[in-house]
XYZ file of N, CA and C in Angstrom:
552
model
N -7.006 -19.812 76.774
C -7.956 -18.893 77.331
C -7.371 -18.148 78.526
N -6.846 -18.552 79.426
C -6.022 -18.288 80.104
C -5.432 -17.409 79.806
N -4.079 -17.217 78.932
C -3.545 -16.547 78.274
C -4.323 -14.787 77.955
N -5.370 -15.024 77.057
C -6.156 -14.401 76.892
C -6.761 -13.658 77.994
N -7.583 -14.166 78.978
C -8.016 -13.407 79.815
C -7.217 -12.706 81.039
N -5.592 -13.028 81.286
C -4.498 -12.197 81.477
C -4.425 -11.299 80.439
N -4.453 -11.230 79.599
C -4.381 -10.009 78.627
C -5.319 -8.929 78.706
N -6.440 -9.445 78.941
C -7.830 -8.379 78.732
C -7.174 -8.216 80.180
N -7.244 -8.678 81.411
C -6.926 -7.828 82.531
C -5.408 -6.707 82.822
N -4.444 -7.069 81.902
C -3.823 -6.560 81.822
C -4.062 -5.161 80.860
N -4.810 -4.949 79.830
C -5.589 -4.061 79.053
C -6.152 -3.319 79.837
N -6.944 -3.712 80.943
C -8.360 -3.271 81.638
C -7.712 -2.602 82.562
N -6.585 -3.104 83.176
C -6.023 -2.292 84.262
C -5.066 -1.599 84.040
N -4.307 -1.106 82.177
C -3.721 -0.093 82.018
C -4.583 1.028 81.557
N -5.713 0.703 80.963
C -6.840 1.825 80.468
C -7.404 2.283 82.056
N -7.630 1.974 83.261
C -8.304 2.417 84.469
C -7.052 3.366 84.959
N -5.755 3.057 85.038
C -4.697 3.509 85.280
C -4.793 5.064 84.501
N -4.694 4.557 82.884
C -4.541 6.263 82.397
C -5.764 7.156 82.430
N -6.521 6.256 82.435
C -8.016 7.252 83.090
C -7.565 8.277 84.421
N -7.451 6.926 85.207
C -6.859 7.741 86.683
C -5.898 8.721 86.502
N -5.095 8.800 85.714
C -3.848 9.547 85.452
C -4.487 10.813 85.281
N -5.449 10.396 84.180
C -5.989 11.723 83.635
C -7.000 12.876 84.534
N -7.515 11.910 85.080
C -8.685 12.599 86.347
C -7.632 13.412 87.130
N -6.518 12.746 87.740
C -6.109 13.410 88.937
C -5.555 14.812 87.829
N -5.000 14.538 87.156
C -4.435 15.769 86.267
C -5.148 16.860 85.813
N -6.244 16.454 85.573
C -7.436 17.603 85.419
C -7.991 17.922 86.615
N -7.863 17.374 87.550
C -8.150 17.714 89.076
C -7.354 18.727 89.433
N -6.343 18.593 89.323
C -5.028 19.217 89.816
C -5.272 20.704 89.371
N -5.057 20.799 87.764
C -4.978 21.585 86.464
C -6.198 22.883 86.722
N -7.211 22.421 87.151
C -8.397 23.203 87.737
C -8.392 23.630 89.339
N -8.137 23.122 89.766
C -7.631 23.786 91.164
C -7.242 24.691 91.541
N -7.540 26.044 92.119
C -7.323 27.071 92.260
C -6.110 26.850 93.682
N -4.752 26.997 93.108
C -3.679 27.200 94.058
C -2.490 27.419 93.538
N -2.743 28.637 93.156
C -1.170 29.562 92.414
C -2.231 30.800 93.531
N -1.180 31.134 94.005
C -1.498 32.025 94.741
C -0.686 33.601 94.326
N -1.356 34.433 93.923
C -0.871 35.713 93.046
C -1.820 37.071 93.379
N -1.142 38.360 92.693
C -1.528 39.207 93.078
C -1.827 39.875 91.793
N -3.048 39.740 91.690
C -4.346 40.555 90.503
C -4.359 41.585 90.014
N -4.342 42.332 88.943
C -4.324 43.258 88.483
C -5.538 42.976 87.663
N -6.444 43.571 87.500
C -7.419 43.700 86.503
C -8.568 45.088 86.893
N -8.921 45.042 85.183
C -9.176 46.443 84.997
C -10.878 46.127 85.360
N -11.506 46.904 86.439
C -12.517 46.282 87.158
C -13.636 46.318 85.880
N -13.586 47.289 84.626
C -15.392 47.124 84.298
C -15.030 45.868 83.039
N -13.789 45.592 82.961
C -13.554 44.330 81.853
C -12.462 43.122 82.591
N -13.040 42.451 83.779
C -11.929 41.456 84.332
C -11.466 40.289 83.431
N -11.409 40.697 82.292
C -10.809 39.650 81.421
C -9.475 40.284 81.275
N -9.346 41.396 81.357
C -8.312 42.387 80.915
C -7.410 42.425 82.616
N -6.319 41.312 82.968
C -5.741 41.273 84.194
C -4.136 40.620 83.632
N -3.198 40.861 84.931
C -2.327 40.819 84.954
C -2.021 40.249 86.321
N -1.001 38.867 86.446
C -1.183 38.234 87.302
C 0.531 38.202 87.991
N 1.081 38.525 89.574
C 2.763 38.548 89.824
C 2.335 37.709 90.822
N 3.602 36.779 90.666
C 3.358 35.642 91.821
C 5.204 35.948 92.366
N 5.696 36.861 92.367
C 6.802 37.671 92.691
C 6.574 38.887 94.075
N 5.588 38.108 94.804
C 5.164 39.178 96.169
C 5.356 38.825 97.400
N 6.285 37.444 97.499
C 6.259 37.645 98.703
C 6.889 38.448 99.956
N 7.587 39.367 99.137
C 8.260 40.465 99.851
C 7.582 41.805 100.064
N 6.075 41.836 99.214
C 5.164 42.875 98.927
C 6.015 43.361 97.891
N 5.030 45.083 97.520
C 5.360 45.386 96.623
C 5.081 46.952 96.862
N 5.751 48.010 95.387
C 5.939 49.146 95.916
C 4.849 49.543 94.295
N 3.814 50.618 95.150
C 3.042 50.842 94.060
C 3.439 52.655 94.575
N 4.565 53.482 92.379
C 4.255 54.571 92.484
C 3.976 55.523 92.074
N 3.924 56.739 92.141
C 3.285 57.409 91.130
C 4.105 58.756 91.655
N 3.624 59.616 90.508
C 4.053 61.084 90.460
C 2.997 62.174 91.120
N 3.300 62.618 92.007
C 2.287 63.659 92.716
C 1.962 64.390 91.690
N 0.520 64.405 91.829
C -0.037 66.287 90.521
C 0.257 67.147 90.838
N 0.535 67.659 92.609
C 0.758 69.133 92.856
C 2.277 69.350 92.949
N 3.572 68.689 93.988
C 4.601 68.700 93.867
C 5.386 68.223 92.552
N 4.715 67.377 91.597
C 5.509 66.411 90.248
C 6.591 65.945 91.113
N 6.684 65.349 92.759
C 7.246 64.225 93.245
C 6.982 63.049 93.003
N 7.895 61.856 93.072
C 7.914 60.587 92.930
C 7.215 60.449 94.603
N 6.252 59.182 94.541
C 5.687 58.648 96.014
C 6.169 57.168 95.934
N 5.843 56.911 96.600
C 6.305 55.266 96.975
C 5.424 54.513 97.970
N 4.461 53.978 97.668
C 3.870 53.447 98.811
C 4.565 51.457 98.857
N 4.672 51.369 100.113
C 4.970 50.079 100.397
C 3.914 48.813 100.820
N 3.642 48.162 100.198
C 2.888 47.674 101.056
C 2.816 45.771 100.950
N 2.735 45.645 101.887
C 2.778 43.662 102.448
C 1.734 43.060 102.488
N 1.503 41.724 101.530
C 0.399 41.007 101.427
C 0.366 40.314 102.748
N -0.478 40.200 103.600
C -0.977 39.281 104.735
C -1.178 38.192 104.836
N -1.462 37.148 105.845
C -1.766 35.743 105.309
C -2.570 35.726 105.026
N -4.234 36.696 105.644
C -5.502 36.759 105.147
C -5.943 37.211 103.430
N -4.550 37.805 102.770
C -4.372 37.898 101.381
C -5.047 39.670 101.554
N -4.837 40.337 102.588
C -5.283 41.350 102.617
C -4.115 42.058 102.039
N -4.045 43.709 101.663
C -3.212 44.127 101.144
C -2.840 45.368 102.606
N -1.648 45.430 103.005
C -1.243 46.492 104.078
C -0.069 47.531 103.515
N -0.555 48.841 103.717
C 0.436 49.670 103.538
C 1.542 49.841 104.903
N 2.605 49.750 104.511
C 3.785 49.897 105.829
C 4.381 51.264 105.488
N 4.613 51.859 104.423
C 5.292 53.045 104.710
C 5.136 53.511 103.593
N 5.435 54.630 103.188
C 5.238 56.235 102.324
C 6.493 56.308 102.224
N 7.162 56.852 101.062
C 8.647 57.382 100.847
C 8.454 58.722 99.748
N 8.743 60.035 100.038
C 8.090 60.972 99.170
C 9.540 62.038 99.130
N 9.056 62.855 98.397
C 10.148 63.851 98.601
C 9.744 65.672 99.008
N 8.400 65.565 98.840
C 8.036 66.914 99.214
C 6.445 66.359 99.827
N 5.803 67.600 100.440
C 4.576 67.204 101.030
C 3.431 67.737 100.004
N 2.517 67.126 100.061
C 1.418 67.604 98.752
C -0.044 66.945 99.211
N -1.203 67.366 98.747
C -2.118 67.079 98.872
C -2.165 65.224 99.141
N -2.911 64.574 99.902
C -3.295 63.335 99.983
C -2.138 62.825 100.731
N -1.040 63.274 100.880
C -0.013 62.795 102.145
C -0.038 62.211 102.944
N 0.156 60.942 103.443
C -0.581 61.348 104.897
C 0.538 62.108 106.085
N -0.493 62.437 106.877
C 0.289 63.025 108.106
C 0.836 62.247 108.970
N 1.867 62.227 109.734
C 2.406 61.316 110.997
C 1.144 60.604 112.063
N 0.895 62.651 112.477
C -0.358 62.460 113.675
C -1.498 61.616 113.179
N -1.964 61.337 111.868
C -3.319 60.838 111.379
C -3.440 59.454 111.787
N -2.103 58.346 112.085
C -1.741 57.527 112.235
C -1.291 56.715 113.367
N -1.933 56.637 114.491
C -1.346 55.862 115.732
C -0.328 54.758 115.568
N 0.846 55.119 115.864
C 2.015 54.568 115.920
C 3.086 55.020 114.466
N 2.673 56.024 113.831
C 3.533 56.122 112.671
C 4.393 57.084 113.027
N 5.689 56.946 112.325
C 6.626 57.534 112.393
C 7.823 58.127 111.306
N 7.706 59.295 111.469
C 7.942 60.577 110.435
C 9.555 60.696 110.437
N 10.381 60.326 108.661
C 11.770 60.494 109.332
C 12.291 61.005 107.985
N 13.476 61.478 108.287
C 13.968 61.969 106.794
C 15.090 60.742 106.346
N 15.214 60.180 105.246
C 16.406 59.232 104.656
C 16.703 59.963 103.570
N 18.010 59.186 102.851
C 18.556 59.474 102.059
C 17.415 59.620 100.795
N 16.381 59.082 100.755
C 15.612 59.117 99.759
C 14.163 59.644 99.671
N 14.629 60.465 100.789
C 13.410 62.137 100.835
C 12.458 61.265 102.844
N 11.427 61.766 102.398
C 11.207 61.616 103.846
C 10.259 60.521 104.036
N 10.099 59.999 104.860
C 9.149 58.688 104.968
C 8.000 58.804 106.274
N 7.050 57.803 105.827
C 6.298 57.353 107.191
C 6.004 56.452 107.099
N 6.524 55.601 108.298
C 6.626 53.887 108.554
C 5.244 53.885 109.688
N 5.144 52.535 109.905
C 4.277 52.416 110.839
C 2.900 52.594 110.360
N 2.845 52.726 109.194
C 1.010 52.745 108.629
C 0.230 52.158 109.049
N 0.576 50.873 108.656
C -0.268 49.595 108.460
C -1.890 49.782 108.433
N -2.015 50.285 107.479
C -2.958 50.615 106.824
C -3.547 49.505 106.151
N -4.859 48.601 106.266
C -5.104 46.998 105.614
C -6.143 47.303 104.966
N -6.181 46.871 103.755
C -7.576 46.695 102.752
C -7.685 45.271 102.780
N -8.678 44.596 102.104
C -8.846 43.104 101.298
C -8.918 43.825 99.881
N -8.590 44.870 99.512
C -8.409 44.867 97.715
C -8.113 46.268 97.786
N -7.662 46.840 96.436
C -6.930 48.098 96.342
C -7.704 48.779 94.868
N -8.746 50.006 94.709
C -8.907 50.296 93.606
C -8.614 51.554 93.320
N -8.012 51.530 92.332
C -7.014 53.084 91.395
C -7.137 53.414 90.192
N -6.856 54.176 89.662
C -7.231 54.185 88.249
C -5.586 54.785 87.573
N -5.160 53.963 86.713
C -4.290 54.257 85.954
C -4.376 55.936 85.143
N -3.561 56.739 86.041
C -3.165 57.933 85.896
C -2.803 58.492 84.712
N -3.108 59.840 84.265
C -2.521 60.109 82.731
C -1.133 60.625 82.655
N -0.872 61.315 84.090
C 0.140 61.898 84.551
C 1.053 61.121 85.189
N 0.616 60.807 85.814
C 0.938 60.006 87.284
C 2.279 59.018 87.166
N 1.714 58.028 85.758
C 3.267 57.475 85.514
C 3.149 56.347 86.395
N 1.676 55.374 87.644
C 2.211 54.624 88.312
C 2.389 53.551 87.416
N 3.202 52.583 88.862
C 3.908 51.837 88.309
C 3.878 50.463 89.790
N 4.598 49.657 89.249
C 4.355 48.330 90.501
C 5.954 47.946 90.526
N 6.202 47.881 91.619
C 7.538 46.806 91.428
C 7.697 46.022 92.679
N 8.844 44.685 92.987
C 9.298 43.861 93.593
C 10.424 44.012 94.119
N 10.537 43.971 95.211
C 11.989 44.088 96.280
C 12.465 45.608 96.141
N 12.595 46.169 94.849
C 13.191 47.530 94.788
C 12.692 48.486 93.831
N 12.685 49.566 93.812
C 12.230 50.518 93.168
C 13.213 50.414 91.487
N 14.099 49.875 90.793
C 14.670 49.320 90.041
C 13.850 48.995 88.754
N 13.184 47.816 89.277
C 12.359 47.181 87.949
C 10.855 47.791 88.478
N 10.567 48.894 87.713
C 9.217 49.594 87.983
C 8.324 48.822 86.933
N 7.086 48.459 86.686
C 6.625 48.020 85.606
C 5.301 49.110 85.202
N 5.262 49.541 84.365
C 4.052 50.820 84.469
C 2.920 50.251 84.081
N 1.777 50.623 84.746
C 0.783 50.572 84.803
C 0.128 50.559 83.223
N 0.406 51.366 82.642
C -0.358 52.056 81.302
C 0.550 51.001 79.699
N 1.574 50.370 80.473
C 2.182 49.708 79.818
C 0.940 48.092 79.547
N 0.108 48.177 80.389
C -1.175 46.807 80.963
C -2.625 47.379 80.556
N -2.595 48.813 81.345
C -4.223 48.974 81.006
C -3.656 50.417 80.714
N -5.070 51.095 79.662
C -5.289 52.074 78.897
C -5.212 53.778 80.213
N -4.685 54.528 80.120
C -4.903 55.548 81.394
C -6.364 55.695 81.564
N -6.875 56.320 82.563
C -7.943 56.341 83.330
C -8.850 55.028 83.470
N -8.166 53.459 83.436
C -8.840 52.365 83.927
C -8.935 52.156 84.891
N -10.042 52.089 85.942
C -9.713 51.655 86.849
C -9.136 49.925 87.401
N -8.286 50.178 88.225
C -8.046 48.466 88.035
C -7.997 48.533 89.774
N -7.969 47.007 89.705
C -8.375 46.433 91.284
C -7.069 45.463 91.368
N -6.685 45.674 92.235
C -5.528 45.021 93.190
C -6.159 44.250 94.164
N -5.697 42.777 93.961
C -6.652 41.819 95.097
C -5.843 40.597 94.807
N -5.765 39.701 95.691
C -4.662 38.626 96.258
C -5.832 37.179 96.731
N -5.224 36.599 94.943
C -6.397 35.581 95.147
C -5.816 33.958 94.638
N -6.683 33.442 94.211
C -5.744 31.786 94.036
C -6.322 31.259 92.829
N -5.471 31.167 91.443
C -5.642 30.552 90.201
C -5.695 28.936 90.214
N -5.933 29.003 89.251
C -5.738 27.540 88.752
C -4.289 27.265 88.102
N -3.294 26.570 88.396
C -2.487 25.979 87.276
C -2.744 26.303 85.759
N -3.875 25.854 85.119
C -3.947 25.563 83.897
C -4.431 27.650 83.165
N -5.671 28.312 84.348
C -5.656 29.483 84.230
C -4.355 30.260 83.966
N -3.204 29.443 85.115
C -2.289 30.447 85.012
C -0.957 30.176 83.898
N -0.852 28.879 83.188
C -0.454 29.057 82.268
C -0.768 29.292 81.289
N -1.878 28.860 80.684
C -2.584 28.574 79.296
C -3.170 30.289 79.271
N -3.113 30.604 80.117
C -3.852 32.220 79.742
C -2.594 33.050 79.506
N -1.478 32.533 79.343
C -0.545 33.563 79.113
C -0.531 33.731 77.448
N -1.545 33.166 77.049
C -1.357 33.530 75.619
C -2.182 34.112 75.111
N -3.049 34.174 76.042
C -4.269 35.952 75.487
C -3.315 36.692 75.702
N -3.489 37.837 74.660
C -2.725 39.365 74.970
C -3.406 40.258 75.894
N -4.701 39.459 76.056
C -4.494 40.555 77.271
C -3.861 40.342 78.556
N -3.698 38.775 78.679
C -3.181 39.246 80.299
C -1.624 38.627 79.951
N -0.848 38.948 81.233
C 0.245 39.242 81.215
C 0.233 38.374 82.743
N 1.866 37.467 82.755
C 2.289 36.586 83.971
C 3.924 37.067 84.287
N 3.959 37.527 85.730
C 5.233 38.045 86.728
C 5.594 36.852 87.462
């Protein structure tokens, strides 16, 4: 008997064990802490695209309608997960520009890659745009290089929302196999 009732406790306390195993794992798995930057198309948020490739910010750009210049806006996620523009990189001036003066502390310069204005810091908590027919924007990481286009994700004239929020583990893998969303 003896024998026996070492056994059932040995039973009893590997079944509580993989229970436990399992709880903390589904604990975990549901937990919102992948921390990423949102793309989704605001009137269908099933339809999103998720880059966890920001901590350097990112360059969102597009083609001016009046000059057909390339723009470049820069901008740095915050710790508050707010989104900040730091600088403009353009090549001609055109409607929606901004100006130097509009901007306390910005500063107007010419580089090798047309003319800029630093010093924005311009802060939202979310960013909404609508995928251009013209426009051509596009998102990229560290460099203007790997552009990823917009229209390549959502249909032109969607609007989509840019916002810096915290997944789940299991959201952020297991959803990479809907076609609609897409993982950076």
């Amino acid at each position: 008997m003896n024998i026996r009732g070492n056994n059932r406790k040995t039973k009893l306390i590997a079944i509580i064990s993989v229970l436990s195993l399992i709880v903390v794992f589904l604990g975990i798995a549901f937990l919102p802490c992948v921390k990423v930057l949102s793309l989704s198309n605001r009137k269908n948020p099933s339809e999103k695209v998720y880059y966890r490739s920001m901590e350097s910010g990112f360059i969102i750009s597009y083609t001016h309608s009046v000059n057909k210049g390339r723009v470049h806006d820069f901008y740095q996620i915050e710790k508050n997960g707010n989104l900040t523009v730091k600088k403009t990189v353009f090549v001609s001036y055109g409607a929606g520009i901004p100006e130097p003066e509009e901007t306390k502390g910005a500063v107007f310069e010419w580089t090798n890659d047309g003319y800029q204005i630093s010093g924005l810091n311009r802060s939202v908590p979310q960013l909404l745009m609508a995928v251009g027919v013209i426009a051509e924007h596009s998102i990229s990481f560290d460099n203007l290089q790997n552009e990823l286009f917009l229209k390549d994700f959502f249909k032109p004239q969607t609007s989509v929302l840019f916002k810096v929020k915290k997944v789940s583990i299991l959201d952020y893998f297991l959803e990479n196999t809907n076609e609609n969303r897409r993982y950076y």
